[in-house]
Coordinates of C-alpha atoms and ligand atoms in Angstrom, one line a residue:
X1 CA 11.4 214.4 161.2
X2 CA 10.7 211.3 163.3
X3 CA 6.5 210.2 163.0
X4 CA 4.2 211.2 165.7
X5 CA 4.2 209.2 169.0
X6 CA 1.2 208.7 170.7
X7 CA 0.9 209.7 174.4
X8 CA -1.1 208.7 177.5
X9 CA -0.9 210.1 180.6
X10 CA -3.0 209.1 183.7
X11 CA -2.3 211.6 186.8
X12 CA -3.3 210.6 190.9
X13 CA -3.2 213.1 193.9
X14 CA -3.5 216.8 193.8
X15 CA -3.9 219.3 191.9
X16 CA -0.5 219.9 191.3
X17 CA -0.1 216.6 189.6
X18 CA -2.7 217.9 187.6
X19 CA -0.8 221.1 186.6
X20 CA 2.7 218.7 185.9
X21 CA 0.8 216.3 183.8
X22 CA -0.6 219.0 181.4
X23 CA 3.3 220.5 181.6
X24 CA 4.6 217.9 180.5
X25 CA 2.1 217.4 177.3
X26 CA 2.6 220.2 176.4
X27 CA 6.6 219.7 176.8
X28 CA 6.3 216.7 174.7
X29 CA 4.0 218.1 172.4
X30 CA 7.1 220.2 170.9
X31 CA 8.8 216.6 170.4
X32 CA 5.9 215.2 168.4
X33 CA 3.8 213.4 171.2
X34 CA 0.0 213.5 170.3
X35 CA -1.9 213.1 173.8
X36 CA -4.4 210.6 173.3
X37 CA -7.1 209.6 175.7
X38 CA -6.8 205.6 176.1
X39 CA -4.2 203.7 177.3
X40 CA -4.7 200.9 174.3
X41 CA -3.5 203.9 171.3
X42 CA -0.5 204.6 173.2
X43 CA 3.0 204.4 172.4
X44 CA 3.5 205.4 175.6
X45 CA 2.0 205.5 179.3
X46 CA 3.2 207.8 181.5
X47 CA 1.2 207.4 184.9
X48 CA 1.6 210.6 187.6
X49 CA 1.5 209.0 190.8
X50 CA 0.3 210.3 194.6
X51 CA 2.2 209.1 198.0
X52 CA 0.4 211.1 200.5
X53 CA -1.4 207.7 201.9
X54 CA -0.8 203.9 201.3
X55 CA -3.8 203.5 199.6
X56 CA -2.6 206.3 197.3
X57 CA 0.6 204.7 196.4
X58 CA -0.7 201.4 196.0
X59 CA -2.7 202.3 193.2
X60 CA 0.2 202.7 190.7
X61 CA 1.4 198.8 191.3
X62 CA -2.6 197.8 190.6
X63 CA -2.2 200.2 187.3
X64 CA 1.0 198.5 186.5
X65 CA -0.9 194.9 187.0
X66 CA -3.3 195.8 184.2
X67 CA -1.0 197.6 181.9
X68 CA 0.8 194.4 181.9
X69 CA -1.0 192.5 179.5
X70 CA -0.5 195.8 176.7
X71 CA 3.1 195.6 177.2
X72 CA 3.0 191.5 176.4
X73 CA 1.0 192.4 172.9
X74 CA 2.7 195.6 172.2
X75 CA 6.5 195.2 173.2
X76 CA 7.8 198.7 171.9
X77 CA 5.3 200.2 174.2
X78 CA 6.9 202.6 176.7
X79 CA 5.9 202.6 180.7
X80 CA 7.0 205.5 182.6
X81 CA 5.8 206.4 186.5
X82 CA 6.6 210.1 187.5
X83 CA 5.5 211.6 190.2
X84 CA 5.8 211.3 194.2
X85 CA 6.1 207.6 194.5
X86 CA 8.9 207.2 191.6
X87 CA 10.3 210.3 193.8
X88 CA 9.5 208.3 196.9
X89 CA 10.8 204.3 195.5
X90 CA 12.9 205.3 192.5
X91 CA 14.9 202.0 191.3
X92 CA 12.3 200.0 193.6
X93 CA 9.4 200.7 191.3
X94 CA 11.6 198.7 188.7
X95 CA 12.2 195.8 190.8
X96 CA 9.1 195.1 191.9
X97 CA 7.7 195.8 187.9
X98 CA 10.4 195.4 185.5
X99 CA 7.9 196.5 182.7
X100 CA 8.7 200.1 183.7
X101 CA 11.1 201.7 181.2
X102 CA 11.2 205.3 182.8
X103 CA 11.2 206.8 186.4
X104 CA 10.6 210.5 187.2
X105 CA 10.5 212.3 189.9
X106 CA 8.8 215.8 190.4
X107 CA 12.1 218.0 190.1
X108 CA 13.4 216.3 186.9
X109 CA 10.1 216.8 184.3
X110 CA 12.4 219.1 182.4
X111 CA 14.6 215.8 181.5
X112 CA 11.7 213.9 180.2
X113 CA 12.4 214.3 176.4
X114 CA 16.0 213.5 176.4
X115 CA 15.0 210.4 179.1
X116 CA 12.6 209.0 176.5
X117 CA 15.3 209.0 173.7
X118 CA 17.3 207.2 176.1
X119 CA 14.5 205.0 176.2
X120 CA 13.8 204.3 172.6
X121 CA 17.5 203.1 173.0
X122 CA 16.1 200.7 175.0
X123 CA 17.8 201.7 178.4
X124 CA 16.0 201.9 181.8
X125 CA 16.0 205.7 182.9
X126 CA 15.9 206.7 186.5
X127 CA 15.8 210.2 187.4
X128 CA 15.0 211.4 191.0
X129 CA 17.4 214.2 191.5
X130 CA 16.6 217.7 192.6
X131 CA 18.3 220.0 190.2
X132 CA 19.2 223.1 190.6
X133 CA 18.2 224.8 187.4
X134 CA 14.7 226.2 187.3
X135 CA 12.5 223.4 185.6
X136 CA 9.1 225.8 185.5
X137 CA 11.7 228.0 183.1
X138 CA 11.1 224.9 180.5
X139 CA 7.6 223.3 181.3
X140 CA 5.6 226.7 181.8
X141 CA 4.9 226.8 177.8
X142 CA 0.9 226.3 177.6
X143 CA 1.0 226.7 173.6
X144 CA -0.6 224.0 172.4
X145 CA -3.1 222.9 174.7
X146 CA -6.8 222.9 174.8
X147 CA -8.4 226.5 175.9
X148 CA -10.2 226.1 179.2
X149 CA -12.1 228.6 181.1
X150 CA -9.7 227.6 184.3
X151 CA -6.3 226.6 184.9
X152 CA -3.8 225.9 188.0
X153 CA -0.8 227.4 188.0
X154 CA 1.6 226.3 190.5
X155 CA 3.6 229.3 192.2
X156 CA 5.1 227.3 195.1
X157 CA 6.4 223.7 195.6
X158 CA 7.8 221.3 198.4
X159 CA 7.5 221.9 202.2
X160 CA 9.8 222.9 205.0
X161 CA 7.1 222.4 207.8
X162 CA 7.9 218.4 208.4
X163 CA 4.4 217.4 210.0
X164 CA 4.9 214.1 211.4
X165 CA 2.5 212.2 209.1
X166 CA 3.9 213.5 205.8
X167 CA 5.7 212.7 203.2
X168 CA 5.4 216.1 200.9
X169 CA 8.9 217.2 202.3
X170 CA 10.9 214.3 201.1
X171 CA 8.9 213.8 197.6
X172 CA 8.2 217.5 197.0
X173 CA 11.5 218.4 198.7
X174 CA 12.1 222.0 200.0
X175 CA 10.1 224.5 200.0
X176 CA 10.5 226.9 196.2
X177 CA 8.7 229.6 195.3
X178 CA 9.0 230.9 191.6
X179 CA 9.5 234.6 190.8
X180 CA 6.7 236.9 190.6
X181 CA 7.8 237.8 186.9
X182 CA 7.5 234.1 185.8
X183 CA 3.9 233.5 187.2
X184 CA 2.5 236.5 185.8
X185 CA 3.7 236.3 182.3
X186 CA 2.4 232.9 182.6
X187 CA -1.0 234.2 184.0
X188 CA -0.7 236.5 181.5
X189 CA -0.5 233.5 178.3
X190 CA -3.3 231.9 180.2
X191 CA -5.3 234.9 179.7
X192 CA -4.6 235.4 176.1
X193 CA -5.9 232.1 175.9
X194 CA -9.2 232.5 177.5
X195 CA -8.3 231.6 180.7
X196 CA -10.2 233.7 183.2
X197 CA -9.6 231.6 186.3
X198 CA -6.3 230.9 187.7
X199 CA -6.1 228.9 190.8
X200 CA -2.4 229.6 192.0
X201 CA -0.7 226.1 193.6
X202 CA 1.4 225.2 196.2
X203 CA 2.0 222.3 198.6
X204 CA 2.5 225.5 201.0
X205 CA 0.6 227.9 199.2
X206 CA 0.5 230.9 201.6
X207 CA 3.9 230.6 202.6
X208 CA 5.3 232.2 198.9
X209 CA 8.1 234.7 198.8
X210 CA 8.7 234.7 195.6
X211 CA 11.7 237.3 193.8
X212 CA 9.5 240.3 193.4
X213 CA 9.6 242.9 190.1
X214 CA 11.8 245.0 191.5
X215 CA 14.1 243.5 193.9
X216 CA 12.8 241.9 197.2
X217 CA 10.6 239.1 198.2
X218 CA 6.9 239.1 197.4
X219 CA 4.4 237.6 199.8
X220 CA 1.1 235.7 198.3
X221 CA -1.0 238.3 199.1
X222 CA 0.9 240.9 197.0
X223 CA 1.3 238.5 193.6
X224 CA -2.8 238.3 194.2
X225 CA -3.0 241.8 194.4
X226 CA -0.8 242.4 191.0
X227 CA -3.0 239.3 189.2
X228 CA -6.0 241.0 189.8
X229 CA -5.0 244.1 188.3
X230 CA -5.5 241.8 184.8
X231 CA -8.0 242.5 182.5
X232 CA -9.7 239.6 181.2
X233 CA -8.5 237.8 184.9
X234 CA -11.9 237.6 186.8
X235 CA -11.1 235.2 189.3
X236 CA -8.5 234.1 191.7
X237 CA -8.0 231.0 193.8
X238 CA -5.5 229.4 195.9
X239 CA -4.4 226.2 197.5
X240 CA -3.2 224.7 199.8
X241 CA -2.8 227.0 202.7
X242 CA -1.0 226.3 206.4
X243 CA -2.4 227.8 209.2
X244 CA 0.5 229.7 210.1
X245 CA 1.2 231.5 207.1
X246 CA -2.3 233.1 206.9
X247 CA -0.8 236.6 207.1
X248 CA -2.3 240.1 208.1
X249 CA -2.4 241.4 204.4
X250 CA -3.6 237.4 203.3
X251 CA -6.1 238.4 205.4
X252 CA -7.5 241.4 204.4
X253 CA -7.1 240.9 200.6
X254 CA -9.9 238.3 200.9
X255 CA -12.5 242.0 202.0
X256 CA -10.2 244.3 199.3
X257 CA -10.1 242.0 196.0
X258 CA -12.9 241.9 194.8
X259 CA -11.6 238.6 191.9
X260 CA -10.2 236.5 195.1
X261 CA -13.1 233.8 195.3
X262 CA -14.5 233.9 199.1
X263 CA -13.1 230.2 199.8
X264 CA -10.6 229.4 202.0
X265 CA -9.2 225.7 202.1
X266 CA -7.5 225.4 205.6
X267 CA -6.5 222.1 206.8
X268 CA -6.1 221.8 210.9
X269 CA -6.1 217.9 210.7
X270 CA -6.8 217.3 214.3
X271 CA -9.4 219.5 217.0
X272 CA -6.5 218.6 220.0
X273 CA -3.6 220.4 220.9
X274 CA -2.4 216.9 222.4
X275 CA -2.3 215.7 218.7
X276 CA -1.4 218.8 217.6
X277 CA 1.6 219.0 219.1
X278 CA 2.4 215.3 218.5
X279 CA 1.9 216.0 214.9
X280 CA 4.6 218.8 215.1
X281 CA 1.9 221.3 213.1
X282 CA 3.4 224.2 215.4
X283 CA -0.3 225.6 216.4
X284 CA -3.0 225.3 218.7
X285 CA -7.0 225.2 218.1
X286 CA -7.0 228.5 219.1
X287 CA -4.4 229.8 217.0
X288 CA -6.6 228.2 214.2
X289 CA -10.1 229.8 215.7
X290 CA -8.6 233.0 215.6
X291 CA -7.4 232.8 211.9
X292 CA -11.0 231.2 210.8
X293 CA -12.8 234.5 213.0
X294 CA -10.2 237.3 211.1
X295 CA -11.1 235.7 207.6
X296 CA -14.7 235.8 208.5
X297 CA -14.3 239.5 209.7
X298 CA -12.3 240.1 206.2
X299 CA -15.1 238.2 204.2
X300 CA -18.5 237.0 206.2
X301 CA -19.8 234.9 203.4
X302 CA -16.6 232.7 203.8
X303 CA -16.8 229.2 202.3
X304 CA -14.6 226.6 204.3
X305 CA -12.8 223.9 203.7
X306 CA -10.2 221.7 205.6
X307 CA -8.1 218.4 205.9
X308 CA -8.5 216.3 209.0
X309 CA -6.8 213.1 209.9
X310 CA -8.2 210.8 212.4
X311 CA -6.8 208.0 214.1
X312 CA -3.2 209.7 214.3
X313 CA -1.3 207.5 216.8
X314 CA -2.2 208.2 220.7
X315 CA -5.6 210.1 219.0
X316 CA -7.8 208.8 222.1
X317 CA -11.7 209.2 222.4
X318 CA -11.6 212.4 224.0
X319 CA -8.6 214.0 221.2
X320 CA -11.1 212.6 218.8
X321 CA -13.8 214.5 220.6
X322 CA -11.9 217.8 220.5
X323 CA -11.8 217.3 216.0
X324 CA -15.5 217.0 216.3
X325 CA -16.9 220.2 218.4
X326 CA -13.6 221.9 216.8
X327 CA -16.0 221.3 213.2
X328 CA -19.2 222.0 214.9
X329 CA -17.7 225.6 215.9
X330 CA -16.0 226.6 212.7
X331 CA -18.8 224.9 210.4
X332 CA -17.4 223.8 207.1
X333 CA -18.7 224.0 203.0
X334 CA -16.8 220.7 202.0
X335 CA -14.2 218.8 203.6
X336 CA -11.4 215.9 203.4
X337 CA -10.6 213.5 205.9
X338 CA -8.6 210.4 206.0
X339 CA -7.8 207.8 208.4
X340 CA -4.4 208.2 209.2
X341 CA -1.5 206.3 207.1
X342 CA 2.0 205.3 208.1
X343 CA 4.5 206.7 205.4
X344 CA 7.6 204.9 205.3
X345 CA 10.7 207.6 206.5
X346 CA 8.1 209.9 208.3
X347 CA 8.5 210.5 212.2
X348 CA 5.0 209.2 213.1
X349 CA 5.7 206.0 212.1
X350 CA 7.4 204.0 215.0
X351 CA 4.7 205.4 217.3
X352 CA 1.4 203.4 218.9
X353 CA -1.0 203.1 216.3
X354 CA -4.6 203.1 217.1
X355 CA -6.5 200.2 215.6
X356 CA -8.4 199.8 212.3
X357 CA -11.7 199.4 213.5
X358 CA -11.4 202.2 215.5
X359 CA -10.3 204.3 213.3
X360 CA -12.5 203.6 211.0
X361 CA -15.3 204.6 213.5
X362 CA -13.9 207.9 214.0
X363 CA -13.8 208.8 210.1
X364 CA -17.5 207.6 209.8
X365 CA -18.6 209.7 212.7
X366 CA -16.3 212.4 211.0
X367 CA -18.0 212.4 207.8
X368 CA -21.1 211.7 208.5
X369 CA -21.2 215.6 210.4
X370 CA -19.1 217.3 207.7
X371 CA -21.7 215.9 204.6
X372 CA -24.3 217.5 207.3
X373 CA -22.5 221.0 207.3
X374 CA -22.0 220.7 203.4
X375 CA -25.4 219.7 202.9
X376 CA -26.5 222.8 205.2
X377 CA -23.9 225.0 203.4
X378 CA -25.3 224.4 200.1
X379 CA -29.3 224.7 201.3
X380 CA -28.5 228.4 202.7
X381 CA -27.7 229.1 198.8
X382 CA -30.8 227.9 197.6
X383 CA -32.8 230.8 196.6
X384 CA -30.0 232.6 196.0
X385 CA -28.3 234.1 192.9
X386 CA -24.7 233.2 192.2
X387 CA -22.1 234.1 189.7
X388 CA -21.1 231.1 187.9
X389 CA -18.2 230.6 185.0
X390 CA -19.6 228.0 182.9
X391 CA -16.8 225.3 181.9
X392 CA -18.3 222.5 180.1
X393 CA -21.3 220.5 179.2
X394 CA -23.7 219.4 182.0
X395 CA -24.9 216.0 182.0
X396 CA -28.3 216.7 180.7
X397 CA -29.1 218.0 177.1
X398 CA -28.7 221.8 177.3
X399 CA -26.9 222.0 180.2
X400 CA -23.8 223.5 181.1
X401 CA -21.8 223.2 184.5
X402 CA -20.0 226.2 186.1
X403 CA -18.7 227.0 189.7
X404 CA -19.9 229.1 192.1
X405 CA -17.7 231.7 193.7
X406 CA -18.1 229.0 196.4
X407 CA -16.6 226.2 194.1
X408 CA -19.6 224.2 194.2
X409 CA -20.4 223.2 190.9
X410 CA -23.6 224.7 189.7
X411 CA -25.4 223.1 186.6
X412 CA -28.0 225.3 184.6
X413 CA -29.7 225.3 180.9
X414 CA -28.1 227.7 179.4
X415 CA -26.5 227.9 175.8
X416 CA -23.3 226.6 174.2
X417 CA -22.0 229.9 173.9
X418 CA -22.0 230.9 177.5
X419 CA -19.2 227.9 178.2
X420 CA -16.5 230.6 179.6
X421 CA -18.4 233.3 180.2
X422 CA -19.8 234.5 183.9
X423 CA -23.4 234.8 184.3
X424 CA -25.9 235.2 187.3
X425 CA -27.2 231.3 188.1
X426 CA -30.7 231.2 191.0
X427 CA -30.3 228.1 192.8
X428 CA -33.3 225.6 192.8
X429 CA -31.8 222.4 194.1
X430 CA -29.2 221.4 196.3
X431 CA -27.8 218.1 194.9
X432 CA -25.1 216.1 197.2
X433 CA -22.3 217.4 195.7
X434 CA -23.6 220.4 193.5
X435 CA -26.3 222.9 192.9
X436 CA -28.6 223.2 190.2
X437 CA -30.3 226.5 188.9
X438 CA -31.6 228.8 185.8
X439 CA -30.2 231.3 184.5
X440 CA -30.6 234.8 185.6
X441 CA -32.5 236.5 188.9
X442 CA -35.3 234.8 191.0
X443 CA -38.3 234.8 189.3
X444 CA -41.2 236.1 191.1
Ligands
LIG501 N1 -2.3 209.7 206.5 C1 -3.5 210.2 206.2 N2 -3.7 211.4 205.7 C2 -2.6 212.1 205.3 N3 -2.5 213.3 204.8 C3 -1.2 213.6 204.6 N4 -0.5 212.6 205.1 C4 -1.3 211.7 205.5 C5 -1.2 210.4 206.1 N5 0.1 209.9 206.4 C6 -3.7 214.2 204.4 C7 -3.6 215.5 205.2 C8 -3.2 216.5 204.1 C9 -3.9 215.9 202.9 C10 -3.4 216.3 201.6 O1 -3.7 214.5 203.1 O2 -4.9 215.8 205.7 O3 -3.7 217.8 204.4
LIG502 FE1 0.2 213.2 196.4 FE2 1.3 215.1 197.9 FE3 2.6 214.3 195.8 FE4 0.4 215.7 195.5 S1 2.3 216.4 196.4 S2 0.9 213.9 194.4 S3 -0.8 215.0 197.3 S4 2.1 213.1 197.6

């Protein structure tokens, strides 16, 4: 038996990155790689990396700056980069930093064990290819890992939609759903573990048609429908949804299941069928109205949430207008938005940008009304009881913090033992980005 090697892992971007990073711990855990928490114990760095915006990608070569000097001092010390950008530069990353030992892209996690031993041989290991085996088949293990109260599982990756601004199709790469079997016996280890939230992951989350139990294709609404049948399962989330793939039965599980959590994330981007169009997102503002109205029919306490991109090239004053009373109408819980970022290889890229400053006057504008909905989403729940599942330690003695149904984090006093249990929370304050409360009823 070779001694334990010490790993460190630092993951960027979504919440799938999240969900890979922790599959590939626990991957490596079964070769004798001890996750540790600092960057200084390890033997070696792995860092999970986000393309979606310049800003994002930029982040790894700053990383790779300050590793540098940990690499001088410790020269057996093994750099990896997985993630979108080594799917996205590949032998580039190398170039530009020959310090990195290791390059992995999304599809190829499954390879990473046999990729390090190439490694310790002292080779540089690329690997960007999109297999066709099933890698979820070997990563979906969870033995081994902490117990949580929640956990992502992913049940869908890659796009097919090509929006003009995006890179997920070519770093994600087509879109794959898994088969229903798979993500409930993996639900199902979850839950043997403790786990009694699942939020179910996809770059294209609503658009799953996975291999069902017994022979055709089943939609997301339908795998939600056999989850919830799980004891010990009380809650259900998903994300991220396309506005043309919120189907009829999507649509009225969120007013049958009573463990779907009445939150929607819905990204429109833009409030202007102009940039709409230009975006190539393949629906209107009203198409999206009419979606927002149905959910709020199916489920009236409906918390929102959305993506929005300003400054998308040709956005002029009045297309940025249209984003604007598009919010004001469909009032939002929490929100993203991002001035808009040319990708290398995407179509929106050899179009007429619209400057910095001004698009940096639009996202101000932007957020300073979507913290005003959020702020007026979170008063209406003051005074009000919610069910939270506590997950951890608050940041005051005796507290612990939960979420909401909403997925506002809540924080109350309450006792160490309730940390993954589900317990009626009266909300007192409305913080910036979180609630606080006591336990139990209003008090009169
Ligand atoms: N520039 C700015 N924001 C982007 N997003 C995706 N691509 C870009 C880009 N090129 C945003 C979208 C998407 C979220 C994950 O990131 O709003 O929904
Ligand atoms: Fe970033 Fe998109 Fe990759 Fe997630 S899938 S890490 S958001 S580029």
């Amino acid at each position: 038996m070779s001694e334990t090697k010490k790993l460190f892992i630092k993951t960027y971007g979504c919440q799938m990155n999240v969900y890979d990073s922790e599959r590939m711990a626990a991957n490596l855990a079964a070769q004798g790689y001890e996750q540790v928490g600092a960057a200084e114990e390890a033997d070696v760095i792995l860092l999970n990396t986000c393309h979606i915006r310049e800003k994002a990608a930029e982040k790894v070569y700053s990383e790779l700056g300050r590793l540098k000097p940990l690499k001088t001092e410790k020269p057996d010390l093994k750099i990896g980069v997985a993630g979108c950008v080594a799917q996205a530069e590949g032998q580039e990353i190398i170039t530009r930093q020959p310090m990195v030992d290791l390059v992995v892209g999304p599809q190829a996690y499954q390879n990473l064990p046999e990729m390090l031993n190439r490694v310790d041989q002292g080779a540089k290991v690329i690997d960007t290819e999109f297999p066709v085996e099933d890698k979820f088949e070997k990563l979906a293990n969870h033995a081994g890992m902490k117990s949580a109260p929640t956990a992502f599982v992913t049940v869908q990756e890659g796009c097919d939609k090509f929006c003009a601004f995006c890179v997920v199709p070519y770093t994600r790469g087509a879109e794959v759903s898994r088969p229903a079997r798979q993500v409930l016996e993996e639900v199902k280890q979850l839950v043997a573990r403790g786990v009694r939230e699942v939020t179910l992951l996809g770059q294209n989350v609503n658009a799953y048609h996975g291999e069902g139990l017994n022979g055709g294709d089943w939609s997301l609404a339908r795998l939600i429908r056999a989850l919830a049948e799980y004891d010990g399962l009380d809650r259900i989330r998903f994300t991220t949804s396309h506005p043309n793939d919120m189907d009829d039965d999507l649509i009225a599980a969120h007013g049958e299941v009573k463990k779907l959590m009445p939150y929607l994330h819905l990204p429109v981007q833009s409030g202007s069928d102009k940039i709409l169009k230009r975006m190539a997102r393949k629906h209107t503002r009203d198409a999206y109205f009419r979606i927002i109205d149905r959910m709020r029919e199916a489920r009236p306490d409906l918390a929102l949430s959305g993506d929005f991109i300003v400054g998308f090239p040709e956005e002029s004053d009045q297309d940025f207008n249209d984003t604007m009373n598009l919010v004001r109408r469909v009032g939002y819980a929490q929100a993203y938005s991002f001035k808009y970022s040319e990708r290398p290889g995407t179509p929106a890229v050899d179009r007429d940008q619209v400057p910095e400053e001004i698009k940096s006057a639009r996202l101000a504008e932007l957020q300073e009304l979507l913290t005003q909905q959020q702020k007026d989403f979170q008063q209406g729940l003051v005074g009000k009881t919610l069910d939270v599942l506590f997950e951890k330690d608050g940041r005051q003695d005796g507290q612990l913090t939960g979420r909401s149904e909403y997925l506002i984090p809540v924080h109350a006093i309450a006792p160490q033992e309730m940390k993954g249990q589900i317990a009626p929370v009266t909300i007192d304050v409305n913080h910036r980005n979180s609630l606080g409360g006591y336990l139990g009823p209003v008090k009169t």
